[in-house]
Amino acid sequence: MYDSLINVNGNQVPTLDLLLMLTIISLLPSLLIMVTSFARTVIILSFLRNAMGVQQTPPNMVLIGIAIFLTLFIMDPVIKEINTEAYTPYKNQEITQEEALERAQVPLKEFMLSNTEKSAVNMFMDMSGAEEVENLQDLPMTVIIPSFMTSELKRGFTAGFLLYIPFLLIDIVVSSTLMSMGMMMLPPAMISLPFKLLLFVTVDGWELLFSTIVNSFKIP
Protein backbone atom coordinates (compact mmCIF):
# COMPACT_ATOMS: atom_id res chain seq x y z
CA MET A 1 0.00 0.00 0.00
CA TYR A 2 2.88 2.39 0.78
CA ASP A 3 4.19 2.13 -2.77
CA SER A 4 0.84 3.11 -4.27
CA LEU A 5 0.83 6.64 -5.73
CA ILE A 6 -1.77 9.36 -6.15
CA ASN A 7 -1.41 12.01 -8.82
CA VAL A 8 -1.76 15.49 -7.27
CA ASN A 9 -1.23 18.47 -9.59
CA GLY A 10 0.95 16.38 -11.86
CA ASN A 11 3.12 15.08 -8.99
CA GLN A 12 3.20 11.50 -7.78
CA VAL A 13 2.47 11.47 -4.04
CA PRO A 14 2.65 8.28 -1.91
CA THR A 15 -0.72 7.39 -0.42
CA LEU A 16 0.49 7.34 3.19
CA ASP A 17 2.21 10.71 2.78
CA LEU A 18 -1.05 12.17 1.51
CA LEU A 19 -2.99 10.67 4.42
CA LEU A 20 -0.41 12.05 6.86
CA MET A 21 -0.71 15.51 5.32
CA LEU A 22 -4.53 15.43 5.54
CA THR A 23 -4.31 14.27 9.16
CA ILE A 24 -1.99 17.14 10.07
CA ILE A 25 -4.31 19.64 8.39
CA SER A 26 -7.31 18.28 10.33
CA LEU A 27 -5.36 18.60 13.61
CA LEU A 28 -4.24 22.19 13.02
CA PRO A 29 -6.95 23.70 15.30
CA SER A 30 -5.85 21.41 18.14
CA LEU A 31 -2.19 22.18 17.50
CA LEU A 32 -3.01 25.89 17.65
CA ILE A 33 -4.44 25.38 21.12
CA MET A 34 -1.80 22.97 22.41
CA VAL A 35 1.53 24.49 21.35
CA THR A 36 0.87 28.25 21.24
CA SER A 37 -0.23 31.05 23.55
CA PHE A 38 -3.85 30.70 22.45
CA ALA A 39 -5.13 28.69 25.42
CA ARG A 40 -3.92 31.07 28.13
CA THR A 41 -5.09 34.10 26.16
CA VAL A 42 -8.65 32.87 25.59
CA ILE A 43 -8.95 31.71 29.22
CA ILE A 44 -7.96 35.16 30.50
CA LEU A 45 -10.39 36.89 28.14
CA SER A 46 -13.21 34.57 29.23
CA PHE A 47 -12.48 35.23 32.91
CA LEU A 48 -12.51 38.97 32.26
CA ARG A 49 -15.94 38.80 30.63
CA ASN A 50 -17.36 36.76 33.51
CA ALA A 51 -15.77 39.02 36.13
CA MET A 52 -17.36 42.09 34.58
CA GLY A 53 -20.74 40.38 34.53
CA VAL A 54 -21.36 40.86 30.81
CA GLN A 55 -22.27 37.35 29.71
CA GLN A 56 -22.20 37.72 25.92
CA THR A 57 -20.27 40.95 25.37
CA PRO A 58 -17.87 40.67 23.65
CA PRO A 59 -19.40 37.63 21.92
CA ASN A 60 -17.49 34.36 21.65
CA MET A 61 -16.54 35.02 18.02
CA VAL A 62 -14.89 38.30 18.99
CA LEU A 63 -13.01 36.70 21.91
CA ILE A 64 -11.73 33.92 19.67
CA GLY A 65 -10.67 36.46 17.03
CA ILE A 66 -8.82 38.55 19.62
CA ALA A 67 -7.11 35.45 21.00
CA ILE A 68 -6.05 34.32 17.51
CA PHE A 69 -4.50 37.65 16.54
CA LEU A 70 -2.77 38.05 19.91
CA THR A 71 -1.43 34.53 19.43
CA LEU A 72 -0.10 35.44 15.98
CA PHE A 73 1.56 38.53 17.48
CA ILE A 74 3.14 36.58 20.34
CA MET A 75 4.21 33.64 18.18
CA ASP A 76 5.56 35.79 15.32
CA PRO A 77 9.28 35.21 16.17
CA VAL A 78 8.66 31.47 16.44
CA ILE A 79 6.72 31.37 13.16
CA LYS A 80 9.47 33.30 11.37
CA GLU A 81 12.13 30.91 12.66
CA ILE A 82 10.12 27.87 11.55
CA ASN A 83 9.66 29.47 8.13
CA THR A 84 13.38 30.20 7.79
CA GLU A 85 14.78 26.98 9.21
CA ALA A 86 12.19 24.41 8.12
CA TYR A 87 9.53 25.48 5.63
CA THR A 88 11.67 27.47 3.15
CA PRO A 89 14.38 24.78 2.80
CA TYR A 90 11.66 22.12 2.42
CA LYS A 91 9.84 24.22 -0.20
CA ASN A 92 13.13 24.60 -2.08
CA GLN A 93 13.61 20.81 -1.87
CA GLU A 94 16.81 21.24 0.13
CA ILE A 95 15.68 18.96 2.97
CA THR A 96 13.27 16.06 3.35
CA GLN A 97 9.85 16.20 4.97
CA GLU A 98 11.11 14.35 8.04
CA GLU A 99 14.00 16.77 8.50
CA ALA A 100 11.66 19.73 8.06
CA LEU A 101 9.41 18.40 10.83
CA GLU A 102 12.41 17.91 13.11
CA ARG A 103 13.63 21.46 12.46
CA ALA A 104 10.16 22.90 13.03
CA GLN A 105 10.01 21.28 16.46
CA VAL A 106 13.11 23.11 17.72
CA PRO A 107 11.65 26.67 18.02
CA LEU A 108 8.34 25.27 19.26
CA LYS A 109 10.12 23.31 21.98
CA GLU A 110 12.14 26.40 22.96
CA PHE A 111 8.97 28.47 23.26
CA MET A 112 7.03 25.86 25.21
CA LEU A 113 9.88 25.01 27.59
CA SER A 114 10.57 28.69 28.32
CA ASN A 115 6.92 29.03 29.40
CA THR A 116 6.62 25.70 31.22
CA GLU A 117 7.13 25.15 34.92
CA LYS A 118 9.78 22.63 35.88
CA SER A 119 7.37 20.82 38.21
CA ALA A 120 5.00 20.09 35.31
CA VAL A 121 7.84 18.69 33.21
CA ASN A 122 9.01 16.48 36.08
CA MET A 123 5.47 15.20 36.67
CA PHE A 124 4.98 14.06 33.07
CA MET A 125 8.50 12.65 32.91
CA ASP A 126 7.74 10.51 35.96
CA MET A 127 4.37 9.37 34.60
CA SER A 128 5.82 8.50 31.19
CA GLY A 129 8.91 6.82 32.59
CA ALA A 130 11.16 9.05 30.48
CA GLU A 131 14.85 9.05 31.32
CA GLU A 132 16.58 12.12 32.74
CA VAL A 133 18.12 14.31 30.06
CA GLU A 134 20.70 17.08 30.32
CA ASN A 135 18.90 19.26 27.77
CA LEU A 136 15.12 19.46 28.12
CA GLN A 137 14.82 19.93 24.35
CA ASP A 138 15.77 16.28 23.98
CA LEU A 139 12.44 15.34 25.57
CA PRO A 140 9.74 14.11 23.18
CA MET A 141 6.75 16.26 22.26
CA THR A 142 4.50 13.79 24.11
CA VAL A 143 6.07 15.08 27.36
CA ILE A 144 6.63 18.74 26.50
CA ILE A 145 3.14 19.50 25.12
CA PRO A 146 1.09 18.26 28.15
CA SER A 147 3.60 19.95 30.49
CA PHE A 148 3.15 23.21 28.59
CA MET A 149 -0.65 22.87 28.64
CA THR A 150 -0.64 22.24 32.40
CA SER A 151 1.42 25.37 33.01
CA GLU A 152 -0.77 27.42 30.68
CA LEU A 153 -3.95 26.35 32.47
CA LYS A 154 -2.43 27.21 35.86
CA ARG A 155 -1.29 30.65 34.73
CA GLY A 156 -4.54 31.34 32.94
CA PHE A 157 -6.60 30.57 36.04
CA THR A 158 -4.20 32.57 38.23
CA ALA A 159 -4.63 35.58 35.95
CA GLY A 160 -8.40 35.05 36.02
CA PHE A 161 -8.39 35.11 39.82
CA LEU A 162 -6.44 38.38 39.85
CA LEU A 163 -8.87 39.89 37.34
CA TYR A 164 -11.81 39.00 39.57
CA ILE A 165 -10.49 40.90 42.62
CA PRO A 166 -11.20 44.55 41.60
CA PHE A 167 -14.62 43.69 40.17
CA LEU A 168 -15.45 41.64 43.25
CA LEU A 169 -14.63 44.62 45.44
CA ILE A 170 -17.07 46.75 43.44
CA ASP A 171 -19.78 44.10 43.92
CA ILE A 172 -19.13 44.03 47.68
CA VAL A 173 -19.28 47.82 48.00
CA VAL A 174 -22.48 48.06 45.94
CA SER A 175 -24.15 45.21 47.86
CA SER A 176 -23.23 46.72 51.23
CA THR A 177 -24.51 50.13 50.14
CA LEU A 178 -27.83 48.73 48.93
CA MET A 179 -28.31 46.74 52.14
CA SER A 180 -27.57 49.79 54.29
CA MET A 181 -30.17 51.73 52.31
CA GLY A 182 -32.74 48.97 52.73
CA MET A 183 -32.89 48.28 48.99
CA MET A 184 -32.38 44.54 49.31
CA MET A 185 -34.80 43.70 46.48
CA LEU A 186 -32.73 45.60 43.92
CA PRO A 187 -30.22 43.26 42.17
CA PRO A 188 -26.68 44.45 43.01
CA ALA A 189 -25.41 43.31 39.60
CA MET A 190 -27.67 45.85 37.90
CA ILE A 191 -26.03 48.70 39.82
CA SER A 192 -22.45 47.42 39.87
CA LEU A 193 -22.20 46.72 36.12
CA PRO A 194 -21.96 50.40 35.07
CA PHE A 195 -19.28 51.00 37.71
CA LYS A 196 -17.31 47.99 36.46
CA LEU A 197 -17.48 49.26 32.89
CA LEU A 198 -16.48 52.75 34.04
CA LEU A 199 -13.48 51.37 35.95
CA PHE A 200 -12.37 49.23 33.01
CA VAL A 201 -12.64 52.06 30.48
CA THR A 202 -11.03 54.63 32.79
CA VAL A 203 -7.84 52.58 33.27
CA ASP A 204 -7.63 51.72 29.53
CA GLY A 205 -8.41 48.13 30.43
CA TRP A 206 -8.03 46.60 26.97
CA GLU A 207 -4.58 48.10 26.39
CA LEU A 208 -3.47 47.14 29.89
CA LEU A 209 -4.82 43.60 29.50
CA PHE A 210 -3.31 43.00 26.05
CA SER A 211 0.11 44.34 27.07
CA THR A 212 0.06 42.19 30.21
CA ILE A 213 -0.83 39.06 28.24
CA VAL A 214 1.90 39.67 25.65
CA ASN A 215 4.56 40.48 28.24
CA SER A 216 3.67 37.43 30.33
CA PHE A 217 5.11 35.12 27.67
CA LYS A 218 8.82 34.47 27.43
CA ILE A 219 10.06 34.44 23.83
CA PRO A 220 13.44 32.67 23.52
XYZ file of C-alpha atoms in Angstrom:
220
model
C 0.000 0.000 0.000
C 2.877 2.387 0.784
C 4.190 2.126 -2.772
C 0.842 3.112 -4.267
C 0.834 6.635 -5.726
C -1.771 9.356 -6.149
C -1.408 12.011 -8.819
C -1.760 15.492 -7.270
C -1.234 18.467 -9.592
C 0.949 16.382 -11.855
C 3.124 15.079 -8.994
C 3.198 11.499 -7.782
C 2.470 11.475 -4.044
C 2.654 8.284 -1.908
C -0.720 7.391 -0.416
C 0.491 7.342 3.192
C 2.211 10.711 2.780
C -1.053 12.174 1.511
C -2.987 10.670 4.421
C -0.412 12.046 6.858
C -0.707 15.507 5.325
C -4.527 15.427 5.541
C -4.315 14.268 9.162
C -1.988 17.138 10.072
C -4.308 19.638 8.394
C -7.305 18.282 10.328
C -5.358 18.596 13.610
C -4.242 22.186 13.017
C -6.950 23.700 15.303
C -5.853 21.407 18.136
C -2.187 22.179 17.495
C -3.006 25.893 17.653
C -4.443 25.379 21.123
C -1.799 22.968 22.405
C 1.530 24.489 21.352
C 0.872 28.252 21.239
C -0.225 31.050 23.546
C -3.853 30.696 22.451
C -5.132 28.690 25.424
C -3.920 31.069 28.132
C -5.095 34.103 26.157
C -8.648 32.873 25.587
C -8.950 31.710 29.215
C -7.959 35.164 30.496
C -10.390 36.888 28.138
C -13.207 34.567 29.230
C -12.477 35.226 32.905
C -12.515 38.968 32.262
C -15.939 38.797 30.629
C -17.364 36.762 33.512
C -15.771 39.015 36.132
C -17.356 42.086 34.583
C -20.740 40.379 34.527
C -21.361 40.863 30.807
C -22.275 37.353 29.706
C -22.200 37.723 25.921
C -20.268 40.945 25.369
C -17.869 40.671 23.649
C -19.396 37.629 21.918
C -17.492 34.365 21.648
C -16.539 35.021 18.025
C -14.890 38.299 18.995
C -13.014 36.704 21.907
C -11.725 33.920 19.665
C -10.673 36.461 17.033
C -8.816 38.554 19.624
C -7.107 35.445 21.003
C -6.054 34.315 17.506
C -4.500 37.650 16.537
C -2.769 38.046 19.908
C -1.432 34.527 19.428
C -0.095 35.443 15.976
C 1.561 38.533 17.475
C 3.145 36.582 20.338
C 4.213 33.645 18.177
C 5.562 35.791 15.321
C 9.278 35.211 16.171
C 8.663 31.466 16.437
C 6.723 31.367 13.156
C 9.473 33.303 11.371
C 12.134 30.909 12.663
C 10.116 27.869 11.550
C 9.658 29.470 8.133
C 13.381 30.205 7.794
C 14.780 26.975 9.213
C 12.189 24.409 8.124
C 9.534 25.482 5.626
C 11.668 27.470 3.153
C 14.379 24.780 2.805
C 11.658 22.125 2.416
C 9.842 24.217 -0.201
C 13.130 24.601 -2.081
C 13.609 20.812 -1.866
C 16.809 21.239 0.132
C 15.676 18.959 2.975
C 13.270 16.063 3.354
C 9.845 16.203 4.973
C 11.109 14.347 8.043
C 13.996 16.772 8.498
C 11.655 19.728 8.059
C 9.413 18.402 10.827
C 12.412 17.913 13.110
C 13.628 21.457 12.458
C 10.157 22.898 13.032
C 10.006 21.275 16.464
C 13.106 23.112 17.723
C 11.655 26.672 18.019
C 8.339 25.273 19.257
C 10.124 23.314 21.983
C 12.140 26.396 22.959
C 8.970 28.472 23.257
C 7.027 25.864 25.214
C 9.875 25.010 27.590
C 10.566 28.693 28.321
C 6.916 29.031 29.400
C 6.619 25.701 31.217
C 7.130 25.149 34.922
C 9.778 22.633 35.881
C 7.368 20.823 38.209
C 5.003 20.094 35.310
C 7.844 18.688 33.211
C 9.008 16.477 36.083
C 5.469 15.198 36.667
C 4.976 14.063 33.073
C 8.503 12.654 32.907
C 7.739 10.514 35.960
C 4.373 9.367 34.605
C 5.817 8.502 31.189
C 8.911 6.821 32.591
C 11.162 9.053 30.484
C 14.851 9.054 31.325
C 16.575 12.121 32.740
C 18.118 14.310 30.061
C 20.702 17.079 30.322
C 18.900 19.255 27.772
C 15.119 19.462 28.116
C 14.820 19.932 24.354
C 15.771 16.281 23.985
C 12.442 15.336 25.567
C 9.741 14.110 23.183
C 6.753 16.261 22.261
C 4.504 13.794 24.110
C 6.073 15.079 27.360
C 6.629 18.738 26.495
C 3.140 19.496 25.125
C 1.093 18.259 28.152
C 3.604 19.951 30.487
C 3.148 23.209 28.591
C -0.645 22.871 28.642
C -0.641 22.244 32.395
C 1.420 25.370 33.013
C -0.772 27.416 30.676
C -3.950 26.352 32.473
C -2.433 27.207 35.860
C -1.287 30.650 34.725
C -4.544 31.340 32.938
C -6.598 30.565 36.039
C -4.197 32.567 38.226
C -4.627 35.580 35.950
C -8.399 35.052 36.021
C -8.387 35.112 39.823
C -6.440 38.384 39.846
C -8.872 39.892 37.336
C -11.812 39.002 39.573
C -10.489 40.899 42.619
C -11.201 44.545 41.601
C -14.619 43.692 40.173
C -15.453 41.645 43.255
C -14.630 44.622 45.444
C -17.067 46.748 43.444
C -19.778 44.096 43.917
C -19.127 44.033 47.682
C -19.280 47.824 47.995
C -22.484 48.056 45.942
C -24.149 45.206 47.864
C -23.225 46.719 51.230
C -24.513 50.128 50.143
C -27.832 48.732 48.929
C -28.313 46.741 52.141
C -27.572 49.786 54.295
C -30.173 51.731 52.306
C -32.743 48.966 52.732
C -32.892 48.282 48.988
C -32.375 44.536 49.310
C -34.802 43.703 46.485
C -32.735 45.601 43.918
C -30.218 43.264 42.169
C -26.678 44.450 43.010
C -25.415 43.314 39.600
C -27.672 45.855 37.898
C -26.035 48.699 39.820
C -22.451 47.422 39.873
C -22.196 46.722 36.120
C -21.962 50.404 35.072
C -19.277 50.995 37.714
C -17.308 47.986 36.462
C -17.477 49.256 32.892
C -16.478 52.750 34.039
C -13.479 51.373 35.950
C -12.375 49.228 33.014
C -12.636 52.059 30.483
C -11.027 54.633 32.792
C -7.838 52.578 33.272
C -7.628 51.716 29.531
C -8.413 48.133 30.426
C -8.029 46.601 26.972
C -4.580 48.097 26.390
C -3.473 47.135 29.886
C -4.819 43.600 29.502
C -3.307 43.003 26.053
C 0.109 44.337 27.069
C 0.060 42.189 30.207
C -0.831 39.058 28.240
C 1.897 39.666 25.650
C 4.563 40.476 28.238
C 3.667 37.428 30.333
C 5.112 35.122 27.666
C 8.825 34.465 27.430
C 10.064 34.444 23.833
C 13.442 32.674 23.521
